[in-house]
mmCIF file of C-alpha atoms in Angstrom:
data_model
loop_
_atom_site.group_PDB
_atom_site.id
_atom_site.type_symbol
_atom_site.label_atom_id
_atom_site.label_comp_id
_atom_site.label_asym_id
_atom_site.label_seq_id
_atom_site.Cartn_x
_atom_site.Cartn_y
_atom_site.Cartn_z
ATOM 1 C CA MET C 1 123.228 30.659 105.998
ATOM 2 C CA PRO C 2 123.545 27.936 109.024
ATOM 3 C CA VAL C 3 126.355 27.857 110.986
ATOM 4 C CA PRO C 4 127.993 24.643 111.699
ATOM 5 C CA ILE C 5 127.226 22.915 115.211
ATOM 6 C CA ARG C 6 131.093 22.476 115.610
ATOM 7 C CA ARG C 7 131.421 26.439 115.348
ATOM 8 C CA LEU C 8 128.328 26.884 117.871
ATOM 9 C CA PHE C 9 130.063 24.597 120.497
ATOM 10 C CA VAL C 10 133.361 26.146 120.129
ATOM 11 C CA ALA C 11 131.828 29.678 120.393
ATOM 12 C CA LEU C 12 130.019 28.616 123.613
ATOM 13 C CA THR C 13 132.846 26.839 125.352
ATOM 14 C CA LEU C 14 134.598 29.945 124.715
ATOM 15 C CA CYS C 15 132.337 32.282 125.987
ATOM 16 C CA CYS C 16 131.834 30.117 129.270
ATOM 17 C CA ALA C 17 135.664 29.911 129.777
ATOM 18 C CA LEU C 18 135.849 33.664 129.424
ATOM 19 C CA VAL C 19 132.775 34.171 131.948
ATOM 20 C CA ALA C 20 134.384 31.502 134.210
ATOM 21 C CA GLY C 21 137.867 33.388 134.061
ATOM 22 C CA ALA C 22 136.341 36.726 134.838
ATOM 23 C CA THR C 23 133.996 35.196 137.767
ATOM 24 C CA ALA C 24 137.327 33.560 139.030
ATOM 25 C CA CYS C 25 139.275 36.953 138.931
ATOM 26 C CA GLY C 26 136.751 38.843 140.851
ATOM 27 C CA SER C 27 137.667 40.068 144.491
ATOM 28 C CA GLY C 28 135.309 37.723 146.363
ATOM 29 C CA GLN C 29 133.648 40.542 148.065
ATOM 30 C CA GLN C 30 129.924 41.402 147.654
ATOM 31 C CA SER C 31 129.145 45.002 148.294
ATOM 32 C CA SER C 32 126.245 45.588 150.944
ATOM 33 C CA THR C 33 123.929 48.490 150.506
ATOM 34 C CA LYS C 34 122.878 48.403 154.446
ATOM 35 C CA ASN C 35 123.307 51.159 156.561
ATOM 36 C CA THR C 36 125.466 49.983 159.359
ATOM 37 C CA SER C 37 126.518 53.330 160.595
ATOM 38 C CA ALA C 38 123.767 53.284 162.922
ATOM 39 C CA ALA C 39 124.407 50.282 164.305
ATOM 40 C CA ALA C 40 127.988 50.880 164.701
ATOM 41 C CA GLN C 41 127.022 53.994 166.567
ATOM 42 C CA ALA C 42 124.606 52.196 168.878
ATOM 43 C CA VAL C 43 127.022 49.890 170.299
ATOM 44 C CA PRO C 44 130.372 51.340 171.754
ATOM 45 C CA ALA C 45 133.422 49.731 170.276
ATOM 46 C CA ALA C 46 135.016 48.858 173.801
ATOM 47 C CA ASP C 47 131.748 46.911 174.802
ATOM 48 C CA SER C 48 132.068 44.335 171.634
ATOM 49 C CA PRO C 49 134.397 41.788 171.908
ATOM 50 C CA SER C 50 136.198 40.745 168.815
ATOM 51 C CA PRO C 51 139.180 38.453 168.204
ATOM 52 C CA SER C 52 142.381 39.635 167.388
ATOM 53 C CA LYS C 53 143.668 40.149 163.702
ATOM 54 C CA SER C 54 146.581 37.576 164.211
ATOM 55 C CA ALA C 55 144.020 35.083 166.185
ATOM 56 C CA GLU C 56 141.913 35.308 163.117
ATOM 57 C CA ARG C 57 144.506 34.785 160.521
ATOM 58 C CA GLN C 58 146.199 31.993 162.103
ATOM 59 C CA LYS C 59 143.103 29.929 162.554
ATOM 60 C CA PHE C 60 143.747 26.841 160.042
ATOM 61 C CA ALA C 61 145.898 28.923 157.931
ATOM 62 C CA LYS C 62 148.269 25.821 156.992
ATOM 63 C CA THR C 63 145.194 23.616 156.374
ATOM 64 C CA ARG C 64 143.595 26.404 154.072
ATOM 65 C CA PHE C 65 146.870 26.706 152.228
ATOM 66 C CA VAL C 66 147.281 22.909 151.640
ATOM 67 C CA ALA C 67 143.631 22.840 150.337
ATOM 68 C CA ASN C 68 144.315 25.786 147.935
ATOM 69 C CA ALA C 69 147.604 24.864 146.999
ATOM 70 C CA GLY C 70 146.783 21.049 146.171
ATOM 71 C CA LEU C 71 143.675 22.618 144.073
ATOM 72 C CA ALA C 72 145.948 24.607 141.977
ATOM 73 C CA ALA C 73 148.564 21.914 141.572
ATOM 74 C CA GLY C 74 146.025 19.303 140.530
ATOM 75 C CA ALA C 75 144.553 21.692 138.215
ATOM 76 C CA THR C 76 147.684 22.537 136.800
ATOM 77 C CA TYR C 77 149.112 18.869 136.306
ATOM 78 C CA GLN C 78 145.595 17.571 134.925
ATOM 79 C CA TRP C 79 145.011 20.256 132.259
ATOM 80 C CA ILE C 80 148.204 22.124 131.579
ATOM 81 C CA VAL C 81 151.289 19.809 132.282
ATOM 82 C CA LYS C 82 149.691 16.402 130.873
ATOM 83 C CA PRO C 83 148.739 18.090 127.649
ATOM 84 C CA TRP C 84 151.882 19.814 127.218
ATOM 85 C CA LYS C 85 153.896 16.933 127.931
ATOM 86 C CA ALA C 86 151.635 14.874 125.444
ATOM 87 C CA GLY C 87 152.223 18.016 122.655
ATOM 88 C CA LYS C 88 148.731 19.036 122.424
ATOM 89 C CA PHE C 89 149.785 22.771 122.466
ATOM 90 C CA LYS C 90 151.600 22.467 119.300
ATOM 91 C CA LYS C 91 150.123 24.154 116.110
ATOM 92 C CA GLY C 92 148.574 21.972 113.820
ATOM 93 C CA THR C 93 147.685 19.198 116.654
ATOM 94 C CA LYS C 94 144.327 17.658 116.765
ATOM 95 C CA GLY C 95 142.343 18.804 119.971
ATOM 96 C CA ARG C 96 144.672 22.067 120.232
ATOM 97 C CA ARG C 97 141.860 24.361 120.723
ATOM 98 C CA LEU C 98 140.014 22.553 123.189
ATOM 99 C CA ALA C 99 143.160 21.695 125.109
ATOM 100 C CA LEU C 100 144.086 25.470 124.950
ATOM 101 C CA ILE C 101 140.593 26.402 126.502
ATOM 102 C CA LYS C 102 140.894 24.057 129.276
ATOM 103 C CA ALA C 103 144.399 25.176 129.978
ATOM 104 C CA GLY C 104 143.440 28.739 129.973
ATOM 105 C CA ALA C 105 140.418 27.874 132.388
ATOM 106 C CA ALA C 106 142.650 25.615 134.536
ATOM 107 C CA GLY C 107 145.313 28.446 134.602
ATOM 108 C CA LEU C 108 142.764 30.945 135.771
ATOM 109 C CA PHE C 109 141.665 28.775 138.551
ATOM 110 C CA ALA C 110 145.380 27.770 139.501
ATOM 111 C CA TYR C 111 146.230 31.560 139.559
ATOM 112 C CA ASN C 112 143.344 32.338 141.767
ATOM 113 C CA ARG C 113 144.136 29.210 143.986
ATOM 114 C CA LEU C 114 147.717 30.267 144.437
ATOM 115 C CA LYS C 115 146.759 33.630 145.240
ATOM 116 C CA ALA C 116 144.545 32.428 147.867
ATOM 117 C CA ALA C 117 147.073 30.216 149.230
ATOM 118 C CA GLN C 118 149.563 33.089 149.228
ATOM 119 C CA ARG C 119 146.839 34.988 151.719
ATOM 120 C CA ASN C 120 146.435 31.842 153.858
ATOM 121 C CA ALA C 121 150.171 31.366 154.489
ATOM 122 C CA GLU C 122 150.324 35.207 155.738
ATOM 123 C CA GLY C 123 148.843 33.707 158.980
ATOM 124 C CA ASP C 124 151.369 31.385 159.878
ATOM 125 C CA PRO C 125 154.691 32.979 160.256
ATOM 126 C CA THR C 126 156.752 29.871 159.004
ATOM 127 C CA LEU C 127 154.733 29.619 155.873
ATOM 128 C CA SER C 128 154.883 33.366 155.338
ATOM 129 C CA LYS C 129 158.396 33.162 155.024
ATOM 130 C CA ALA C 130 158.969 30.216 152.906
ATOM 131 C CA LEU C 131 156.518 31.871 150.238
ATOM 132 C CA ALA C 132 157.573 35.381 150.436
ATOM 133 C CA PRO C 133 160.151 34.757 147.553
ATOM 134 C CA LEU C 134 157.485 33.572 145.380
ATOM 135 C CA GLY C 135 155.235 36.223 145.142
ATOM 136 C CA ALA C 136 156.784 37.518 141.913
ATOM 137 C CA GLY C 137 156.766 33.993 140.306
ATOM 138 C CA ILE C 138 152.903 33.670 140.936
ATOM 139 C CA GLU C 139 152.236 37.053 139.601
ATOM 140 C CA SER C 140 154.141 36.062 136.219
ATOM 141 C CA LEU C 141 151.524 33.057 135.873
ATOM 142 C CA LYS C 142 148.856 35.646 134.861
ATOM 143 C CA GLY C 143 149.713 35.619 130.888
ATOM 144 C CA LEU C 144 149.711 31.780 130.739
ATOM 145 C CA ALA C 145 147.115 31.447 128.159
ATOM 146 C CA GLY C 146 148.503 34.049 125.653
ATOM 147 C CA LYS C 147 151.939 32.686 125.824
ATOM 148 C CA LEU C 148 150.380 28.972 125.046
ATOM 149 C CA ARG C 149 148.411 30.435 122.382
ATOM 150 C CA LYS C 150 151.705 31.665 120.595
ATOM 151 C CA GLY C 151 153.193 28.214 120.971
ATOM 152 C CA ASP C 152 155.719 29.457 124.058
ATOM 153 C CA ASP C 153 156.495 25.575 125.162
ATOM 154 C CA GLY C 154 158.157 27.210 128.362
ATOM 155 C CA ALA C 155 155.039 28.377 129.495
ATOM 156 C CA ALA C 156 153.488 25.541 130.752
ATOM 157 C CA GLY C 157 157.077 24.430 132.330
ATOM 158 C CA ALA C 158 156.972 27.799 133.886
ATOM 159 C CA PHE C 159 153.832 26.680 135.492
ATOM 160 C CA ASP C 160 154.955 23.487 136.523
ATOM 161 C CA ASP C 161 158.149 24.915 137.981
ATOM 162 C CA ILE C 162 156.170 27.298 140.277
ATOM 163 C CA ILE C 163 153.615 24.808 141.461
ATOM 164 C CA GLY C 164 156.955 22.602 142.266
ATOM 165 C CA GLN C 165 158.510 25.539 144.228
ATOM 166 C CA ILE C 166 155.374 26.024 146.203
ATOM 167 C CA LYS C 167 155.126 22.417 147.300
ATOM 168 C CA ASP C 168 158.758 22.665 148.352
ATOM 169 C CA ALA C 169 157.839 25.973 150.574
ATOM 170 C CA GLY C 170 154.992 23.917 152.167
ATOM 171 C CA ARG C 171 156.889 20.937 152.905
ATOM 172 C CA SER C 172 159.958 23.022 154.456
ATOM 173 C CA ALA C 173 157.133 24.534 156.582
ATOM 174 C CA GLY C 174 155.502 21.555 157.762
ATOM 175 C CA ALA C 175 152.542 21.759 155.266
ATOM 176 C CA PRO C 176 153.015 19.086 152.678
ATOM 177 C CA VAL C 177 151.132 19.859 149.626
ATOM 178 C CA LYS C 178 149.191 16.986 147.589
ATOM 179 C CA GLU C 179 147.710 17.406 144.316
ATOM 180 C CA GLN C 180 143.859 17.367 144.058
ATOM 181 C CA VAL C 181 142.181 17.400 140.741
ATOM 182 C CA PRO C 182 139.325 19.934 141.045
ATOM 183 C CA THR C 183 135.861 18.963 139.455
ATOM 184 C CA ALA C 184 134.643 20.824 136.346
ATOM 185 C CA ALA C 185 132.211 22.856 138.774
ATOM 186 C CA GLU C 186 135.173 23.749 141.051
ATOM 187 C CA LEU C 187 137.009 24.818 137.725
ATOM 188 C CA THR C 188 134.381 27.017 136.449
ATOM 189 C CA LYS C 189 133.465 28.226 139.889
ATOM 190 C CA GLY C 190 136.992 29.659 140.677
#
């Protein structure tokens, strides 16, 4: 029994979105199998110069924050807020599945970039204080895809609200965030 091309396309798109989501949720750290204990023993710790932790954390903290938050804001607006305002997530709407798949991928991407922006903000004392109250809001964005699929109209609005709060926090800390719509390659790469 032949399978229609449409079903194959939907299945392939869904698989790609799931793989991209799993990749985006990874820790970003690669394990190394090299044995570094011999090298560490050969050079005493006092002889090896290394920058202080605070200097490493503060290097370009605001710039990185603005870039990551801008990408999250652009993805959210392009693939979550615009379709939500157009009514694409309502049951029975033509193109709902594709809109939900795109929103799910954009949600994973935006969540990943917001977590990166949160880590970047820790390098700057002003940004750190401004973003401290938003940590729980960022964590609450994890279940966006499920909420949208169930028809929760407030889910996309909540995502938009968090992005607005992050923009306001950045502006108050001297790091204004501008929306940057990521390319499809950036979206799948995370």
